[in-house]
PDB file of C-alpha atoms in Angstrom:
ATOM      1  CA  MET R  30      78.602 117.260 103.984  1.00  0.00           C
ATOM      2  CA  LYS R  31      79.599 113.895 105.490  1.00  0.00           C
ATOM      3  CA  SER R  32      83.011 114.041 103.787  1.00  0.00           C
ATOM      4  CA  GLN R  33      83.579 117.552 105.147  1.00  0.00           C
ATOM      5  CA  VAL R  34      82.712 116.390 108.659  1.00  0.00           C
ATOM      6  CA  ARG R  35      85.108 113.453 108.354  1.00  0.00           C
ATOM      7  CA  LYS R  36      87.849 115.796 107.153  1.00  0.00           C
ATOM      8  CA  LEU R  37      87.350 118.077 110.147  1.00  0.00           C
ATOM      9  CA  GLU R  38      87.433 115.059 112.456  1.00  0.00           C
ATOM     10  CA  ARG R  39      90.730 113.863 110.945  1.00  0.00           C
ATOM     11  CA  VAL R  40      92.326 117.301 111.308  1.00  0.00           C
ATOM     12  CA  ALA R  41      91.112 117.607 114.902  1.00  0.00           C
ATOM     13  CA  VAL R  42      92.562 114.210 115.790  1.00  0.00           C
ATOM     14  CA  ALA R  43      95.889 114.973 114.120  1.00  0.00           C
ATOM     15  CA  GLN R  44      96.357 118.167 116.124  1.00  0.00           C
ATOM     16  CA  ALA R  45      98.169 117.686 119.432  1.00  0.00           C
ATOM     17  CA  PRO R  46      95.977 118.972 122.298  1.00  0.00           C
ATOM     18  CA  SER R  47      97.389 121.946 124.175  1.00  0.00           C
ATOM     19  CA  ASP R  48      97.172 120.054 127.464  1.00  0.00           C
ATOM     20  CA  ARG R  49      99.224 117.108 126.262  1.00  0.00           C
ATOM     21  CA  PRO R  50     101.269 115.823 129.246  1.00  0.00           C
ATOM     22  CA  GLU R  51     105.028 116.227 129.359  1.00  0.00           C
ATOM     23  CA  ARG R  52     107.183 113.131 128.931  1.00  0.00           C
ATOM     24  CA  ALA R  53     108.140 113.220 132.621  1.00  0.00           C
ATOM     25  CA  GLU R  54     104.469 113.016 133.625  1.00  0.00           C
ATOM     26  CA  VAL R  55     103.979 109.971 131.410  1.00  0.00           C
ATOM     27  CA  GLU R  56     106.963 108.182 132.913  1.00  0.00           C
ATOM     28  CA  GLN R  57     105.761 108.990 136.424  1.00  0.00           C
ATOM     29  CA  ALA R  58     102.347 107.560 135.586  1.00  0.00           C
ATOM     30  CA  ILE R  59     104.016 104.344 134.440  1.00  0.00           C
ATOM     31  CA  ARG R  60     105.930 104.133 137.722  1.00  0.00           C
ATOM     32  CA  THR R  61     102.614 104.511 139.536  1.00  0.00           C
ATOM     33  CA  MET R  62     101.131 101.657 137.491  1.00  0.00           C
ATOM     34  CA  ILE R  63     104.113  99.449 138.345  1.00  0.00           C
ATOM     35  CA  ARG R  64     103.602 100.147 142.058  1.00  0.00           C
ATOM     36  CA  TRP R  65      99.859  99.487 141.673  1.00  0.00           C
ATOM     37  CA  ALA R  66     100.675  96.132 140.025  1.00  0.00           C
ATOM     38  CA  GLY R  67     102.667  95.226 143.113  1.00  0.00           C
ATOM     39  CA  ASP R  68     106.277  95.767 142.086  1.00  0.00           C
ATOM     40  CA  ASP R  69     109.008  98.299 142.780  1.00  0.00           C
ATOM     41  CA  PRO R  70     109.806 100.674 139.878  1.00  0.00           C
ATOM     42  CA  ALA R  71     113.155 101.469 141.519  1.00  0.00           C
ATOM     43  CA  ARG R  72     114.546  97.939 141.255  1.00  0.00           C
ATOM     44  CA  ASP R  73     117.171  97.278 138.590  1.00  0.00           C
ATOM     45  CA  GLY R  74     114.975  95.391 136.154  1.00  0.00           C
ATOM     46  CA  LEU R  75     112.282  98.099 136.157  1.00  0.00           C
ATOM     47  CA  ARG R  76     114.330 101.272 136.502  1.00  0.00           C
ATOM     48  CA  GLU R  77     114.343 102.004 132.757  1.00  0.00           C
ATOM     49  CA  THR R  78     110.892 100.576 132.066  1.00  0.00           C
ATOM     50  CA  PRO R  79     109.013 103.911 132.219  1.00  0.00           C
ATOM     51  CA  ASP R  80     111.265 105.363 129.513  1.00  0.00           C
ATOM     52  CA  ARG R  81     110.928 102.234 127.378  1.00  0.00           C
ATOM     53  CA  VAL R  82     107.143 102.176 127.698  1.00  0.00           C
ATOM     54  CA  ALA R  83     106.870 105.871 126.820  1.00  0.00           C
ATOM     55  CA  ARG R  84     108.975 105.331 123.698  1.00  0.00           C
ATOM     56  CA  ALA R  85     106.870 102.312 122.780  1.00  0.00           C
ATOM     57  CA  PHE R  86     103.694 104.363 123.149  1.00  0.00           C
ATOM     58  CA  GLU R  87     105.127 107.008 120.824  1.00  0.00           C
ATOM     59  CA  GLU R  88     105.432 104.289 118.191  1.00  0.00           C
ATOM     60  CA  TYR R  89     102.123 102.580 118.946  1.00  0.00           C
ATOM     61  CA  PHE R  90     100.135 105.803 118.631  1.00  0.00           C
ATOM     62  CA  SER R  91     102.125 107.690 115.991  1.00  0.00           C
ATOM     63  CA  GLY R  92      99.048 107.773 113.754  1.00  0.00           C
ATOM     64  CA  TYR R  93      97.615 110.710 115.691  1.00  0.00           C
ATOM     65  CA  ALA R  94     100.354 112.947 114.276  1.00  0.00           C
ATOM     66  CA  GLN R  95      99.660 111.995 110.643  1.00  0.00           C
ATOM     67  CA  ASP R  96      96.952 113.101 108.211  1.00  0.00           C
ATOM     68  CA  PRO R  97      95.973 110.172 105.944  1.00  0.00           C
ATOM     69  CA  THR R  98      94.501 112.496 103.321  1.00  0.00           C
ATOM     70  CA  GLU R  99      97.948 113.951 102.642  1.00  0.00           C
ATOM     71  CA  ILE R 100      99.330 110.486 101.970  1.00  0.00           C
ATOM     72  CA  LEU R 101      96.892 110.019  99.073  1.00  0.00           C
ATOM     73  CA  GLN R 102      97.445 113.393  97.408  1.00  0.00           C
ATOM     74  CA  LYS R 103      99.991 112.228  94.810  1.00  0.00           C
ATOM     75  CA  THR R 104      98.230 110.261  92.088  1.00  0.00           C
ATOM     76  CA  PHE R 105      99.006 109.033  88.571  1.00  0.00           C
ATOM     77  CA  GLU R 106      96.743 109.648  85.586  1.00  0.00           C
ATOM     78  CA  GLU R 107      98.764 107.894  82.867  1.00  0.00           C
ATOM     79  CA  ILE R 108      97.013 104.558  83.292  1.00  0.00           C
ATOM     80  CA  GLU R 109      95.959 103.787  79.668  1.00  0.00           C
ATOM     81  CA  GLY R 110      92.313 103.732  80.666  1.00  0.00           C
ATOM     82  CA  TYR R 111      92.755 101.054  83.340  1.00  0.00           C
ATOM     83  CA  ASP R 112      89.416 100.661  85.109  1.00  0.00           C
ATOM     84  CA  GLU R 113      89.525  97.249  86.761  1.00  0.00           C
ATOM     85  CA  MET R 114      89.777  96.360  90.436  1.00  0.00           C
ATOM     86  CA  ILE R 115      93.008  97.134  92.298  1.00  0.00           C
ATOM     87  CA  VAL R 116      93.509  95.078  95.451  1.00  0.00           C
ATOM     88  CA  LEU R 117      96.302  95.273  98.009  1.00  0.00           C
ATOM     89  CA  ARG R 118      96.043  92.016  99.942  1.00  0.00           C
ATOM     90  CA  GLY R 119      97.014  91.049 103.449  1.00  0.00           C
ATOM     91  CA  VAL R 120      98.432  94.338 104.757  1.00  0.00           C
ATOM     92  CA  ARG R 121      99.647  93.398 108.235  1.00  0.00           C
ATOM     93  CA  PHE R 122      99.045  95.904 111.019  1.00  0.00           C
ATOM     94  CA  GLU R 123      99.229  96.249 114.775  1.00  0.00           C
ATOM     95  CA  SER R 124      96.779  98.410 116.661  1.00  0.00           C
ATOM     96  CA  HIS R 125      95.454  98.771 120.204  1.00  0.00           C
ATOM     97  CA  CYS R 126      91.946  98.365 121.544  1.00  0.00           C
ATOM     98  CA  GLU R 127      90.595 101.639 122.900  1.00  0.00           C
ATOM     99  CA  HIS R 128      88.730  99.811 125.670  1.00  0.00           C
ATOM    100  CA  HIS R 129      91.635  97.888 127.230  1.00  0.00           C
ATOM    101  CA  MET R 130      94.677  99.202 125.298  1.00  0.00           C
ATOM    102  CA  ALA R 131      95.394  95.559 124.423  1.00  0.00           C
ATOM    103  CA  PRO R 132      96.973  94.681 121.057  1.00  0.00           C
ATOM    104  CA  ILE R 133      94.947  94.097 117.915  1.00  0.00           C
ATOM    105  CA  VAL R 134      96.957  92.240 115.279  1.00  0.00           C
ATOM    106  CA  GLY R 135      95.580  91.606 111.839  1.00  0.00           C
ATOM    107  CA  ARG R 136      95.601  92.071 108.103  1.00  0.00           C
ATOM    108  CA  ALA R 137      93.697  94.359 105.761  1.00  0.00           C
ATOM    109  CA  TRP R 138      92.556  93.919 102.173  1.00  0.00           C
ATOM    110  CA  VAL R 139      92.141  97.287 100.467  1.00  0.00           C
ATOM    111  CA  ALA R 140      90.496  97.539  97.046  1.00  0.00           C
ATOM    112  CA  TYR R 141      89.261 100.268  94.766  1.00  0.00           C
ATOM    113  CA  ILE R 142      88.192 100.698  91.152  1.00  0.00           C
ATOM    114  CA  PRO R 143      89.885 103.809  89.766  1.00  0.00           C
ATOM    115  CA  GLN R 144      88.209 106.599  87.911  1.00  0.00           C
ATOM    116  CA  GLY R 145      90.969 108.094  85.768  1.00  0.00           C
ATOM    117  CA  ARG R 146      93.771 108.015  88.333  1.00  0.00           C
ATOM    118  CA  VAL R 147      95.545 105.651  90.704  1.00  0.00           C
ATOM    119  CA  VAL R 148      97.723 105.992  93.782  1.00  0.00           C
ATOM    120  CA  GLY R 149     100.982 104.245  94.646  1.00  0.00           C
ATOM    121  CA  ILE R 150     100.258 100.964  96.421  1.00  0.00           C
ATOM    122  CA  SER R 151     102.526 101.814  99.359  1.00  0.00           C
ATOM    123  CA  LYS R 152     100.215 104.751 100.070  1.00  0.00           C
ATOM    124  CA  LEU R 153      97.317 102.371 100.669  1.00  0.00           C
ATOM    125  CA  ALA R 154      99.391 100.460 103.208  1.00  0.00           C
ATOM    126  CA  ARG R 155     100.370 103.716 104.911  1.00  0.00           C
ATOM    127  CA  VAL R 156      96.725 104.743 105.265  1.00  0.00           C
ATOM    128  CA  VAL R 157      96.060 101.438 107.015  1.00  0.00           C
ATOM    129  CA  ASP R 158      98.981 102.105 109.369  1.00  0.00           C
ATOM    130  CA  VAL R 159      97.922 105.667 110.178  1.00  0.00           C
ATOM    131  CA  TYR R 160      94.542 104.516 111.430  1.00  0.00           C
ATOM    132  CA  ALA R 161      95.952 101.374 113.060  1.00  0.00           C
ATOM    133  CA  LYS R 162      98.427 103.400 115.125  1.00  0.00           C
ATOM    134  CA  ARG R 163      95.687 104.970 117.187  1.00  0.00           C
ATOM    135  CA  LEU R 164      93.397 103.677 119.911  1.00  0.00           C
ATOM    136  CA  GLN R 165      90.797 101.829 117.888  1.00  0.00           C
ATOM    137  CA  ILE R 166      87.868  99.531 117.516  1.00  0.00           C
ATOM    138  CA  GLN R 167      88.044  97.442 114.367  1.00  0.00           C
ATOM    139  CA  GLU R 168      84.670  98.523 113.015  1.00  0.00           C
ATOM    140  CA  LYS R 169      85.628 102.202 113.116  1.00  0.00           C
ATOM    141  CA  MET R 170      89.069 101.587 111.654  1.00  0.00           C
ATOM    142  CA  THR R 171      87.560  99.679 108.715  1.00  0.00           C
ATOM    143  CA  ALA R 172      85.195 102.546 107.943  1.00  0.00           C
ATOM    144  CA  GLN R 173      87.905 105.209 108.341  1.00  0.00           C
ATOM    145  CA  ILE R 174      90.199 103.551 105.807  1.00  0.00           C
ATOM    146  CA  ALA R 175      87.437 103.106 103.243  1.00  0.00           C
ATOM    147  CA  ASN R 176      85.944 106.570 103.762  1.00  0.00           C
ATOM    148  CA  THR R 177      89.306 108.315 103.395  1.00  0.00           C
ATOM    149  CA  ILE R 178      90.206 106.521 100.163  1.00  0.00           C
ATOM    150  CA  ASN R 179      86.737 107.224  98.805  1.00  0.00           C
ATOM    151  CA  ASP R 180      86.820 110.920  99.761  1.00  0.00           C
ATOM    152  CA  VAL R 181      90.292 111.615  98.349  1.00  0.00           C
ATOM    153  CA  LEU R 182      90.530 109.404  95.248  1.00  0.00           C
ATOM    154  CA  LYS R 183      86.813 109.518  94.341  1.00  0.00           C
ATOM    155  CA  PRO R 184      86.959 106.103  92.634  1.00  0.00           C
ATOM    156  CA  GLU R 185      84.093 104.034  91.271  1.00  0.00           C
ATOM    157  CA  GLY R 186      84.099 102.156  94.530  1.00  0.00           C
ATOM    158  CA  VAL R 187      86.117 101.138  97.587  1.00  0.00           C
ATOM    159  CA  GLY R 188      86.165  97.892  99.523  1.00  0.00           C
ATOM    160  CA  VAL R 189      88.031  97.253 102.777  1.00  0.00           C
ATOM    161  CA  ILE R 190      88.111  93.949 104.654  1.00  0.00           C
ATOM    162  CA  ILE R 191      89.931  93.491 107.951  1.00  0.00           C
ATOM    163  CA  LYS R 192      90.622  90.261 109.816  1.00  0.00           C
ATOM    164  CA  ALA R 193      92.208  90.629 113.236  1.00  0.00           C
ATOM    165  CA  THR R 194      92.876  88.960 116.552  1.00  0.00           C
ATOM    166  CA  HIS R 195      92.008  90.999 119.641  1.00  0.00           C
ATOM    167  CA  HIS R 196      94.132  90.335 122.692  1.00  0.00           C
ATOM    168  CA  CYS R 197      91.460  91.892 124.891  1.00  0.00           C
ATOM    169  CA  MET R 198      89.496  88.731 124.077  1.00  0.00           C
ATOM    170  CA  THR R 199      92.218  86.110 123.626  1.00  0.00           C
ATOM    171  CA  THR R 200      94.495  86.870 126.610  1.00  0.00           C
ATOM    172  CA  ARG R 201      91.965  88.256 129.111  1.00  0.00           C
ATOM    173  CA  GLY R 202      88.239  88.354 129.700  1.00  0.00           C
ATOM    174  CA  ALA R 203      86.650  85.631 127.564  1.00  0.00           C
ATOM    175  CA  HIS R 204      90.023  83.911 126.966  1.00  0.00           C
ATOM    176  CA  LYS R 205      89.115  82.608 123.498  1.00  0.00           C
ATOM    177  CA  PRO R 206      92.395  82.130 121.591  1.00  0.00           C
ATOM    178  CA  GLY R 207      92.209  81.185 117.929  1.00  0.00           C
ATOM    179  CA  THR R 208      89.334  83.541 117.186  1.00  0.00           C
ATOM    180  CA  ASP R 209      89.411  86.539 114.885  1.00  0.00           C
ATOM    181  CA  LEU R 210      87.040  89.338 113.955  1.00  0.00           C
ATOM    182  CA  VAL R 211      86.162  90.092 110.323  1.00  0.00           C
ATOM    183  CA  THR R 212      84.781  93.477 109.282  1.00  0.00           C
ATOM    184  CA  SER R 213      84.130  95.065 105.902  1.00  0.00           C
ATOM    185  CA  ARG R 214      83.174  98.393 104.410  1.00  0.00           C
ATOM    186  CA  MET R 215      81.861  98.511 100.832  1.00  0.00           C
ATOM    187  CA  LEU R 216      81.260 101.775  98.970  1.00  0.00           C
ATOM    188  CA  GLY R 217      80.182 102.586  95.422  1.00  0.00           C
ATOM    189  CA  VAL R 218      80.180  99.632  93.046  1.00  0.00           C
ATOM    190  CA  PHE R 219      81.374  97.298  95.797  1.00  0.00           C
ATOM    191  CA  ARG R 220      78.125  98.006  97.639  1.00  0.00           C
ATOM    192  CA  ASP R 221      75.839  98.186  94.586  1.00  0.00           C
ATOM    193  CA  ASN R 222      77.216  95.337  92.464  1.00  0.00           C
ATOM    194  CA  ALA R 223      77.027  91.877  94.033  1.00  0.00           C
ATOM    195  CA  LEU R 224      79.472  90.357  91.541  1.00  0.00           C
ATOM    196  CA  THR R 225      82.131  93.002  92.239  1.00  0.00           C
ATOM    197  CA  ARG R 226      81.693  92.568  95.963  1.00  0.00           C
ATOM    198  CA  GLN R 227      81.899  88.787  95.664  1.00  0.00           C
ATOM    199  CA  GLU R 228      85.104  89.039  93.621  1.00  0.00           C
ATOM    200  CA  LEU R 229      86.766  90.989  96.433  1.00  0.00           C
ATOM    201  CA  LEU R 230      85.482  88.625  99.111  1.00  0.00           C
ATOM    202  CA  GLY R 231      86.822  85.684  97.108  1.00  0.00           C
ATOM    203  CA  LEU R 232      90.269  87.291  96.862  1.00  0.00           C
ATOM    204  CA  ALA R 233      90.306  87.922 100.605  1.00  0.00           C
ATOM    205  CA  ASN R 234      89.191  84.423 101.516  1.00  0.00           C
ATOM    206  CA  SER R 235      91.652  82.749  99.145  1.00  0.00           C
ATOM    207  CA  ASP R 236      94.559  84.441 100.938  1.00  0.00           C
ATOM    208  CA  ASP R 237      93.958  82.800 104.339  1.00  0.00           C
TER     209      ASP R 237
END
């Protein structure tokens, strides 16, 4: 039931709402923000800024238009019985905090133990990117990546570790540069077997 709910949530997010603003409305909103900040959007240096910001937002939040479950559909079963841990280490990503829309920059370690089939490693990185390119909190993003891989591949277990710097904390508010946030989501054998979990944690920590 939980996996079905998550699937419905992913589909709902991927669908563009019918009341999505037109591009012109977005650019006008950016001009308003520039005026609110105290500058003149009509001056030479800012005249093209609304268009640039809108295009940047299209890139930043492109994950809403993608379904991560589709990325994982193509798998390979000719693996000669391989059943050991597969770990993609240090996948760099950029996201944005849903509270302040400030950048989150970090890396993800994605691991799973296959059960008869594997997926191309680039697909794991793409799943990270799909969830990163949305308004996020790191805890939710960590769980989304792990849950999706677990639901689609149905492996023996999934482990996801994320380490990231949050600009909403380092460049504003608390102003604590040099700090990062570490989150993890362990499913299956990664949750139940302490040795398996420790092996993944050791691989993540050795890559600092």
